[in-house]
mmCIF file of C-alpha atoms and ligand atoms in Angstrom:
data_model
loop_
_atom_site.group_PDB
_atom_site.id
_atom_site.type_symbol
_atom_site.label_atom_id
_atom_site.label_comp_id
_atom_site.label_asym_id
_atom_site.label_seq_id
_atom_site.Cartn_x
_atom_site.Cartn_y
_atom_site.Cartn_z
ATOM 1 C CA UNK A 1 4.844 14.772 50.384
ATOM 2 C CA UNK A 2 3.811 13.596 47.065
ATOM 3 C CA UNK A 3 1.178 15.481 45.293
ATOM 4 C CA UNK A 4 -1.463 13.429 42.808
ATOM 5 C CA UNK A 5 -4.143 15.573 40.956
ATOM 6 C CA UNK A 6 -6.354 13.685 39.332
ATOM 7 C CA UNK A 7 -9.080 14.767 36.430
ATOM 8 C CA UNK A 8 -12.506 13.699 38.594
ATOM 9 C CA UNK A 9 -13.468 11.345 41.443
ATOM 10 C CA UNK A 10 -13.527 7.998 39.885
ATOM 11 C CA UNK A 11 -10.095 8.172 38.443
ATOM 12 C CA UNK A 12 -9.159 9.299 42.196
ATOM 13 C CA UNK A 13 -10.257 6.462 43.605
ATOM 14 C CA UNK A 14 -9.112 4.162 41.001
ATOM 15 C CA UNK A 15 -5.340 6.178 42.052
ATOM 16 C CA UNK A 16 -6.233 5.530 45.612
ATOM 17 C CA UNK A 17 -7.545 1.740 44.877
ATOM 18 C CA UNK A 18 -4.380 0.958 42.617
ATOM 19 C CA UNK A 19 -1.815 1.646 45.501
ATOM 20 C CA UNK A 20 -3.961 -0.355 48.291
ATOM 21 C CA UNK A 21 -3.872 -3.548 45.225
ATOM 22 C CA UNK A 22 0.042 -2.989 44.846
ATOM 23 C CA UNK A 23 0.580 -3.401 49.148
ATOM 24 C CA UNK A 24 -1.598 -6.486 49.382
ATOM 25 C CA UNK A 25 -0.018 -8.119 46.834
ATOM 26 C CA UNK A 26 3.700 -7.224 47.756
ATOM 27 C CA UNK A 27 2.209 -8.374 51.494
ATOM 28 C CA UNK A 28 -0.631 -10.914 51.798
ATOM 29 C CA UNK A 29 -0.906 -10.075 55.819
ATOM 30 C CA UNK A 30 -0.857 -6.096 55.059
ATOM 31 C CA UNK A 31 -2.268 -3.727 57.931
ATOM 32 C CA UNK A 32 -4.317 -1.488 56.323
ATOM 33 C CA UNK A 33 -5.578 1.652 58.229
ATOM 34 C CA UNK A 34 -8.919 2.822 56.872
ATOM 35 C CA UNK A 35 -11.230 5.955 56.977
ATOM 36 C CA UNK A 36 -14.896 6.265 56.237
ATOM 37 C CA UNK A 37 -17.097 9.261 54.865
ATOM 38 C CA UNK A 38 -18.092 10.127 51.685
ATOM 39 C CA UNK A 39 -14.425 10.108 50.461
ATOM 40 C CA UNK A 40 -13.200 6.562 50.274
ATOM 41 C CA UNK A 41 -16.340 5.022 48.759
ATOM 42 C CA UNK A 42 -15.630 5.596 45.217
ATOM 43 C CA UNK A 43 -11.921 3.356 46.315
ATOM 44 C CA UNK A 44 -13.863 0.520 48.299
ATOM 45 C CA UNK A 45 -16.186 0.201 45.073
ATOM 46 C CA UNK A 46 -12.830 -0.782 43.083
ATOM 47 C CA UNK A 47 -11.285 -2.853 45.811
ATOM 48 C CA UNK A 48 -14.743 -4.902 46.004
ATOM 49 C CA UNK A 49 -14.403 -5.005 42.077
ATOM 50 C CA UNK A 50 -11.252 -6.050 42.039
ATOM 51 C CA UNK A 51 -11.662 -8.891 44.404
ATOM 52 C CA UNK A 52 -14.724 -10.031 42.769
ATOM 53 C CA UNK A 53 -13.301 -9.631 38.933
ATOM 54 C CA UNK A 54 -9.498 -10.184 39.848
ATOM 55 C CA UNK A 55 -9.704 -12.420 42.567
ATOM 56 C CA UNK A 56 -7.690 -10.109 44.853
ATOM 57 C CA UNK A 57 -7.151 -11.485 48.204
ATOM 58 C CA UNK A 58 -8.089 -10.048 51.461
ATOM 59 C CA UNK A 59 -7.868 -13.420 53.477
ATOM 60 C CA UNK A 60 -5.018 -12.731 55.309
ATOM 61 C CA UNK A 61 -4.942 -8.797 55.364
ATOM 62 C CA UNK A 62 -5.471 -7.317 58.735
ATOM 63 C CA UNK A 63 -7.156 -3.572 59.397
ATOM 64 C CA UNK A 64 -7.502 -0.736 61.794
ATOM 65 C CA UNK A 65 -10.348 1.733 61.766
ATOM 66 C CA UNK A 66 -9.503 5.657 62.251
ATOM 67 C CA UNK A 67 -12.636 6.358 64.527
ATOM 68 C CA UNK A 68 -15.889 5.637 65.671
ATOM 69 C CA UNK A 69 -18.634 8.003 66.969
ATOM 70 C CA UNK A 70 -19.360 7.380 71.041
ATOM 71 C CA UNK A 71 -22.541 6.096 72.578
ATOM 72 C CA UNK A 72 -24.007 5.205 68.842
ATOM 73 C CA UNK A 73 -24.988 1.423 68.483
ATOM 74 C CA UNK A 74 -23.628 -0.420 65.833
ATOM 75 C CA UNK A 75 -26.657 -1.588 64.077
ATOM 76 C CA UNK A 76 -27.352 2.470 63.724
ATOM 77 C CA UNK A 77 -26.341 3.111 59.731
ATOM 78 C CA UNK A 78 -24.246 6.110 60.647
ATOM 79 C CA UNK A 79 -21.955 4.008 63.194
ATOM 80 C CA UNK A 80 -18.531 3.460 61.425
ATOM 81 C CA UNK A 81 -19.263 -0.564 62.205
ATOM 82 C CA UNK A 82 -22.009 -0.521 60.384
ATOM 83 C CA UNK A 83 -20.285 1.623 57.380
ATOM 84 C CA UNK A 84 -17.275 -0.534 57.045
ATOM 85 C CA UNK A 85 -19.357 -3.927 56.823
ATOM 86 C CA UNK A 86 -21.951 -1.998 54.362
ATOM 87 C CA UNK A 87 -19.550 -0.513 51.751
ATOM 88 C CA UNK A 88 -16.761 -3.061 51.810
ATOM 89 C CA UNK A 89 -16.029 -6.181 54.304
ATOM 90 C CA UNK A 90 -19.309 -7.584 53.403
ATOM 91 C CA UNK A 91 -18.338 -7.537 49.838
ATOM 92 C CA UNK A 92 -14.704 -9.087 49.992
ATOM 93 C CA UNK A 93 -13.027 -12.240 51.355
ATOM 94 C CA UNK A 94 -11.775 -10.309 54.740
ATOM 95 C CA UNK A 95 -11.830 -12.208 57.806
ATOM 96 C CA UNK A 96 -13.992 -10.912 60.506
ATOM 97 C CA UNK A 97 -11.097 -11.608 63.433
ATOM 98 C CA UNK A 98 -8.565 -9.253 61.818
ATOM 99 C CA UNK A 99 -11.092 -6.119 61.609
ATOM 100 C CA UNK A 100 -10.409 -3.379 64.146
ATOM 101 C CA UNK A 101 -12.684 -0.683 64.442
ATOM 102 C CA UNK A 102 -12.358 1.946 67.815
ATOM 103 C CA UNK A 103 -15.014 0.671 70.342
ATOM 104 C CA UNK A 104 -17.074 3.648 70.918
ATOM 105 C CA UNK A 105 -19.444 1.905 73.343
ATOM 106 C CA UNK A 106 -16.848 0.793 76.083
ATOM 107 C CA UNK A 107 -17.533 0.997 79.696
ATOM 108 C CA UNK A 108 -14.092 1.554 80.204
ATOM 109 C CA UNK A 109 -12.781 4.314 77.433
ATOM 110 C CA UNK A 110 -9.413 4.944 78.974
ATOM 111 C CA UNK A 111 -8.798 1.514 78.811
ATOM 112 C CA UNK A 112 -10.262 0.970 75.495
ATOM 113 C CA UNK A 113 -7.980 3.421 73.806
ATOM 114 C CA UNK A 114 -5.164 2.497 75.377
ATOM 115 C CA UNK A 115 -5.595 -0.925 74.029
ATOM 116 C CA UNK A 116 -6.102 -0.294 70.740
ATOM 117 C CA UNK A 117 -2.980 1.828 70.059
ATOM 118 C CA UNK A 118 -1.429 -1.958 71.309
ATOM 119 C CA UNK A 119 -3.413 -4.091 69.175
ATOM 120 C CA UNK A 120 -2.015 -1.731 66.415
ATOM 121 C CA UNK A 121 1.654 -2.274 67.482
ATOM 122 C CA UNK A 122 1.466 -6.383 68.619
ATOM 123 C CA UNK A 123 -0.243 -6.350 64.799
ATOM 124 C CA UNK A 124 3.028 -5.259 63.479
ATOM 125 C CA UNK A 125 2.149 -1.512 62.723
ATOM 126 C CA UNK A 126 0.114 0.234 59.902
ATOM 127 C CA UNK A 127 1.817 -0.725 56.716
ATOM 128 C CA UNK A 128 -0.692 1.845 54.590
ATOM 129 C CA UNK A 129 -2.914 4.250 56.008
ATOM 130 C CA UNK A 130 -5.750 5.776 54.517
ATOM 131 C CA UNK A 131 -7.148 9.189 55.471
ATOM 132 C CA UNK A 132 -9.479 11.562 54.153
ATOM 133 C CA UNK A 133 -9.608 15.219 55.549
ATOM 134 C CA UNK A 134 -12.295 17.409 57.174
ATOM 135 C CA UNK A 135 -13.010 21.057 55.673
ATOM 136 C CA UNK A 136 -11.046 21.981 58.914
ATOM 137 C CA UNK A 137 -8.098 20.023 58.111
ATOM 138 C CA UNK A 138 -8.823 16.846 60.796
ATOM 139 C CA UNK A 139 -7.604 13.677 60.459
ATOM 140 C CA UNK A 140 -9.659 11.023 61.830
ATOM 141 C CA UNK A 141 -11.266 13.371 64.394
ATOM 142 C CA UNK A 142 -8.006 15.105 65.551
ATOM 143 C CA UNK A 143 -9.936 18.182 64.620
ATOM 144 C CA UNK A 144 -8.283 21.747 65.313
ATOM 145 C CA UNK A 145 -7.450 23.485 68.644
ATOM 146 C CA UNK A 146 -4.612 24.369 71.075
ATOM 147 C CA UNK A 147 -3.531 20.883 71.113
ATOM 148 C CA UNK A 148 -3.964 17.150 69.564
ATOM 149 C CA UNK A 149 -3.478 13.851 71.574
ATOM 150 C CA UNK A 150 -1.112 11.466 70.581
ATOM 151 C CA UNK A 151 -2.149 8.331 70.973
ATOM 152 C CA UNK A 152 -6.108 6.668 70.182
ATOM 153 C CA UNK A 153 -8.448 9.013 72.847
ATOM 154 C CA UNK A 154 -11.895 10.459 73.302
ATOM 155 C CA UNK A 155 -12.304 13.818 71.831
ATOM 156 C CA UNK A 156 -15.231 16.508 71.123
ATOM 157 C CA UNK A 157 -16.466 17.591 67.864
ATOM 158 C CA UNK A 158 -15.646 20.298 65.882
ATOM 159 C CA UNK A 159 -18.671 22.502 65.369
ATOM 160 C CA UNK A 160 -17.625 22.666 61.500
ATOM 161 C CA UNK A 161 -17.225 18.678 61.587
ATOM 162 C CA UNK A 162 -20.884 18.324 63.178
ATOM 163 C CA UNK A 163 -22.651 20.634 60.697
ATOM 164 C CA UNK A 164 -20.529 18.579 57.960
ATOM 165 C CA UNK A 165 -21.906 15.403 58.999
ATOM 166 C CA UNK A 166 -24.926 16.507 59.862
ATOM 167 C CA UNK A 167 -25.717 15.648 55.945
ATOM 168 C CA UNK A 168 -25.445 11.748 57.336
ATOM 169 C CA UNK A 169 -28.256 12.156 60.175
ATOM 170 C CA UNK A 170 -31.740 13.207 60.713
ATOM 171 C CA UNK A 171 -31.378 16.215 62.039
ATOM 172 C CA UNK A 172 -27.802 17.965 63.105
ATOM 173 C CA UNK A 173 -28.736 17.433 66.729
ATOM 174 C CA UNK A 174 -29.117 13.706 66.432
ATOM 175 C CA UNK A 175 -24.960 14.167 65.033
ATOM 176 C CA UNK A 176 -23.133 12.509 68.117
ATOM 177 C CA UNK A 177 -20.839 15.175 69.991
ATOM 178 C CA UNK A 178 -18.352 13.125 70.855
ATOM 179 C CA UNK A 179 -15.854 10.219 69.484
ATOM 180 C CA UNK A 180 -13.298 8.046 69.410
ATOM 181 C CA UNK A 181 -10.262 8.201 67.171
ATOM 182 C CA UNK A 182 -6.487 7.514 66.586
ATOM 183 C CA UNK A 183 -4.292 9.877 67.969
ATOM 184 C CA UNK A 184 -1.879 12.251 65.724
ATOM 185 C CA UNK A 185 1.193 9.937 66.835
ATOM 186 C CA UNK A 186 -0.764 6.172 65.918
ATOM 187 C CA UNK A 187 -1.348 7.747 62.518
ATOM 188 C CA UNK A 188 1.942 9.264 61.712
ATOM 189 C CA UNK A 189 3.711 5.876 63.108
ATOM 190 C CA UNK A 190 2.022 4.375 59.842
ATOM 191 C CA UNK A 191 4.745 3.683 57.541
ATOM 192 C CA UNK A 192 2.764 4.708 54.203
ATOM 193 C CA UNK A 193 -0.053 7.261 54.213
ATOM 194 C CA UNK A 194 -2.279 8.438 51.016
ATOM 195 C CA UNK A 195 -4.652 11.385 52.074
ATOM 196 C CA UNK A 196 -7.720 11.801 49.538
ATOM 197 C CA UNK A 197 -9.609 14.644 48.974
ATOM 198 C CA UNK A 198 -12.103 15.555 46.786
ATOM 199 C CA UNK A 199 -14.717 18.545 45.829
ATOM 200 C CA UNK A 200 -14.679 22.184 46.511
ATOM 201 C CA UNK A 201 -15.570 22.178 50.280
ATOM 202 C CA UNK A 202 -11.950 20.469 51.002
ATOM 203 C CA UNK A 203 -10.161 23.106 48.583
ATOM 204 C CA UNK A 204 -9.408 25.483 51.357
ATOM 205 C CA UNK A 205 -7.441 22.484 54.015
ATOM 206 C CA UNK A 206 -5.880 21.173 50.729
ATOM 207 C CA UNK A 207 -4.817 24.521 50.100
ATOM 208 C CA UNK A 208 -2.814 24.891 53.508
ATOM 209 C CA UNK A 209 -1.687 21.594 53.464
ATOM 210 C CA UNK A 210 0.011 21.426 49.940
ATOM 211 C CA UNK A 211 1.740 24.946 50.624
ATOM 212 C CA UNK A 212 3.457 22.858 52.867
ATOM 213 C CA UNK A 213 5.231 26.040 55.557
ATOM 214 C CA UNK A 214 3.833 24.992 58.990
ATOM 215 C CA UNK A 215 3.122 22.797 60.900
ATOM 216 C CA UNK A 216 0.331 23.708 63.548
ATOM 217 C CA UNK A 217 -2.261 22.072 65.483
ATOM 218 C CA UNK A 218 -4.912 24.376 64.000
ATOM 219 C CA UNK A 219 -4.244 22.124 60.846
ATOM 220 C CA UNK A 220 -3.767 18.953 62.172
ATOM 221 C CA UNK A 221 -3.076 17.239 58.752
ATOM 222 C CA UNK A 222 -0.079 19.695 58.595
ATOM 223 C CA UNK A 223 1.790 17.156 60.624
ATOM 224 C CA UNK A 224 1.541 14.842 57.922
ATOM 225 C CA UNK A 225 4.162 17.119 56.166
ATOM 226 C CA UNK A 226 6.852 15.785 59.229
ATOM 227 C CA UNK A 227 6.037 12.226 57.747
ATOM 228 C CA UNK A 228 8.472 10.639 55.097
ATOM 229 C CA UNK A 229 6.037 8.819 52.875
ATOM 230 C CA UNK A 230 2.862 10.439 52.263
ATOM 231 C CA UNK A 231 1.414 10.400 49.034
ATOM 232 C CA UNK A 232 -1.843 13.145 48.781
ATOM 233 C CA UNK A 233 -4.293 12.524 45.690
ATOM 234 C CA UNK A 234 -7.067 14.809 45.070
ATOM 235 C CA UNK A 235 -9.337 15.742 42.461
ATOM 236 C CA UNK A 236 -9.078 18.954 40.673
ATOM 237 C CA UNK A 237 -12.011 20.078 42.021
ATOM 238 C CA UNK A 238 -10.243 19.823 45.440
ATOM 239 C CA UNK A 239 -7.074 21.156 44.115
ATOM 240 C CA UNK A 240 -8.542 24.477 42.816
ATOM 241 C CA UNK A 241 -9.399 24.091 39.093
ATOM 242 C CA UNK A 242 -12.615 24.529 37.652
ATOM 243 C CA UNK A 243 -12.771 23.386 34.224
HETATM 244 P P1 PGA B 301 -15.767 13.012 53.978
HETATM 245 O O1 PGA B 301 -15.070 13.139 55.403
HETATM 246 O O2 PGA B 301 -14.984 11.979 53.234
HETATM 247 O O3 PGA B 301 -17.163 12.557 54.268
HETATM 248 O O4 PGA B 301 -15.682 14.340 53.339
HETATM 249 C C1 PGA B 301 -13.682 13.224 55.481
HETATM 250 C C2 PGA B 301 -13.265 13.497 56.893
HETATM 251 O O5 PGA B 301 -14.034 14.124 57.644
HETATM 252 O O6 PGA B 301 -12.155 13.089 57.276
#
């Protein structure tokens, strides 16, 4: 696992923004797999700048969602949908056809889930995934517990993860309960990963991940540490230094 610390926010995302540039250009038709939350914003911000003042090109460039909360329509501003067109695909040249975001309105869930982990292989595979990581240490919402699924699947939400996002909502019992996200195994079959994390409230899960002796379920971006390229950039805020 590579370790990045960088001085503040901004230059993390720039970091984060930089290695995203580098894949689409080495790969025009690039899977990406991308997060949400507060995390990524400050990267999409310098992807949409760097399409708009550098003309990079997200025509052919196809992408997978982590999650989605259940039973929330997608003209609501705290669905993922509605995030992902907001702070970035309505602000580059992506083609609507190759965006994937986890259905989290299905009639048929089981089936839904199933599907998507296919879509993600007939696709080609993730080429770079991006993640950010809950106080608890979840990825997408493979928050902690006795065990994690595998593939994409249904799951409850952490109390911690709730309260988190409760920032997001109205009130924390309008925070859905329930969502829909990749499983542990369709993220670590990604063949690059950068994990981001940033500001004091992550310090403690950065802290467990970067000491790098277990793996456990409790911390399920620990498993990340079984994966061969995974490059983790946070700020020094996250990392433990207070200047
Ligand atoms: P955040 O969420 O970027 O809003 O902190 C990260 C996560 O929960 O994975």
């Amino acid at each position: 696992m590579k370790l990045i610390v960088t001085r503040d926010y901004e230059s993390l995302s720039k970091a984060a923004a930089e290695m995203v540039r580098k894949e689409i250009e080495k790969k025009k038709d690039t899977v990406l797999g991308l997060a949400t939350g507060s995390t990524p914003i400050g990267m999409y911000n310098e992807l949409i700048r760097m399409h708009r003042e550098e003309g990079l090109d997200f025509s052919r460039v196809v992408t997978f969602n982590l999650d989605e909360y259940v039973g929330i329509g997608y003209d609501d501003p705290n669905s993922y949908h509605y995030y992902m067109n907001a702070n970035f695909f309505d602000h580059i040249n992506i083609n609507k056809n190759n965006v994937h975001i986890p259905d989290g309105n299905s009639e048929n869930m089981e089936e839904s889930c199933r599907l998507y982990d296919e879509l993600i292989e007939k696709k080609g595979g993730i080429d770079l995934q991006i993640l950010g990581i809950g106080a608890n240490g979840h990825i997408g919402f493979n928050e902690p517990g006795e065990e994690l699924y595998v593939g994409t699947c249904v799951v409850n939400l952490d109390e911690r993860t709730i309260k988190d996002n409760s920032r997001f909502f109205k009130s924390i019992d309008d925070v859905p309960t329930k969502a829909i996200t990749m499983g542990i195994g369709s993220i670590m079959k990604a063949r690059k990963i950068i994990l981001l994390a940033s500001g004091k409230n992550k310090r403690e899960a950065i802290k467990r991940l970067v000491e790098g002796k277990k793996v456990t379920t409790r911390l399920p971006a620990s498993f990340l540490l079984l994966h061969p390229d995974v490059t983790v950039i946070v700020d020094e805020e996250a990392y433990g230094i207070s200047r």
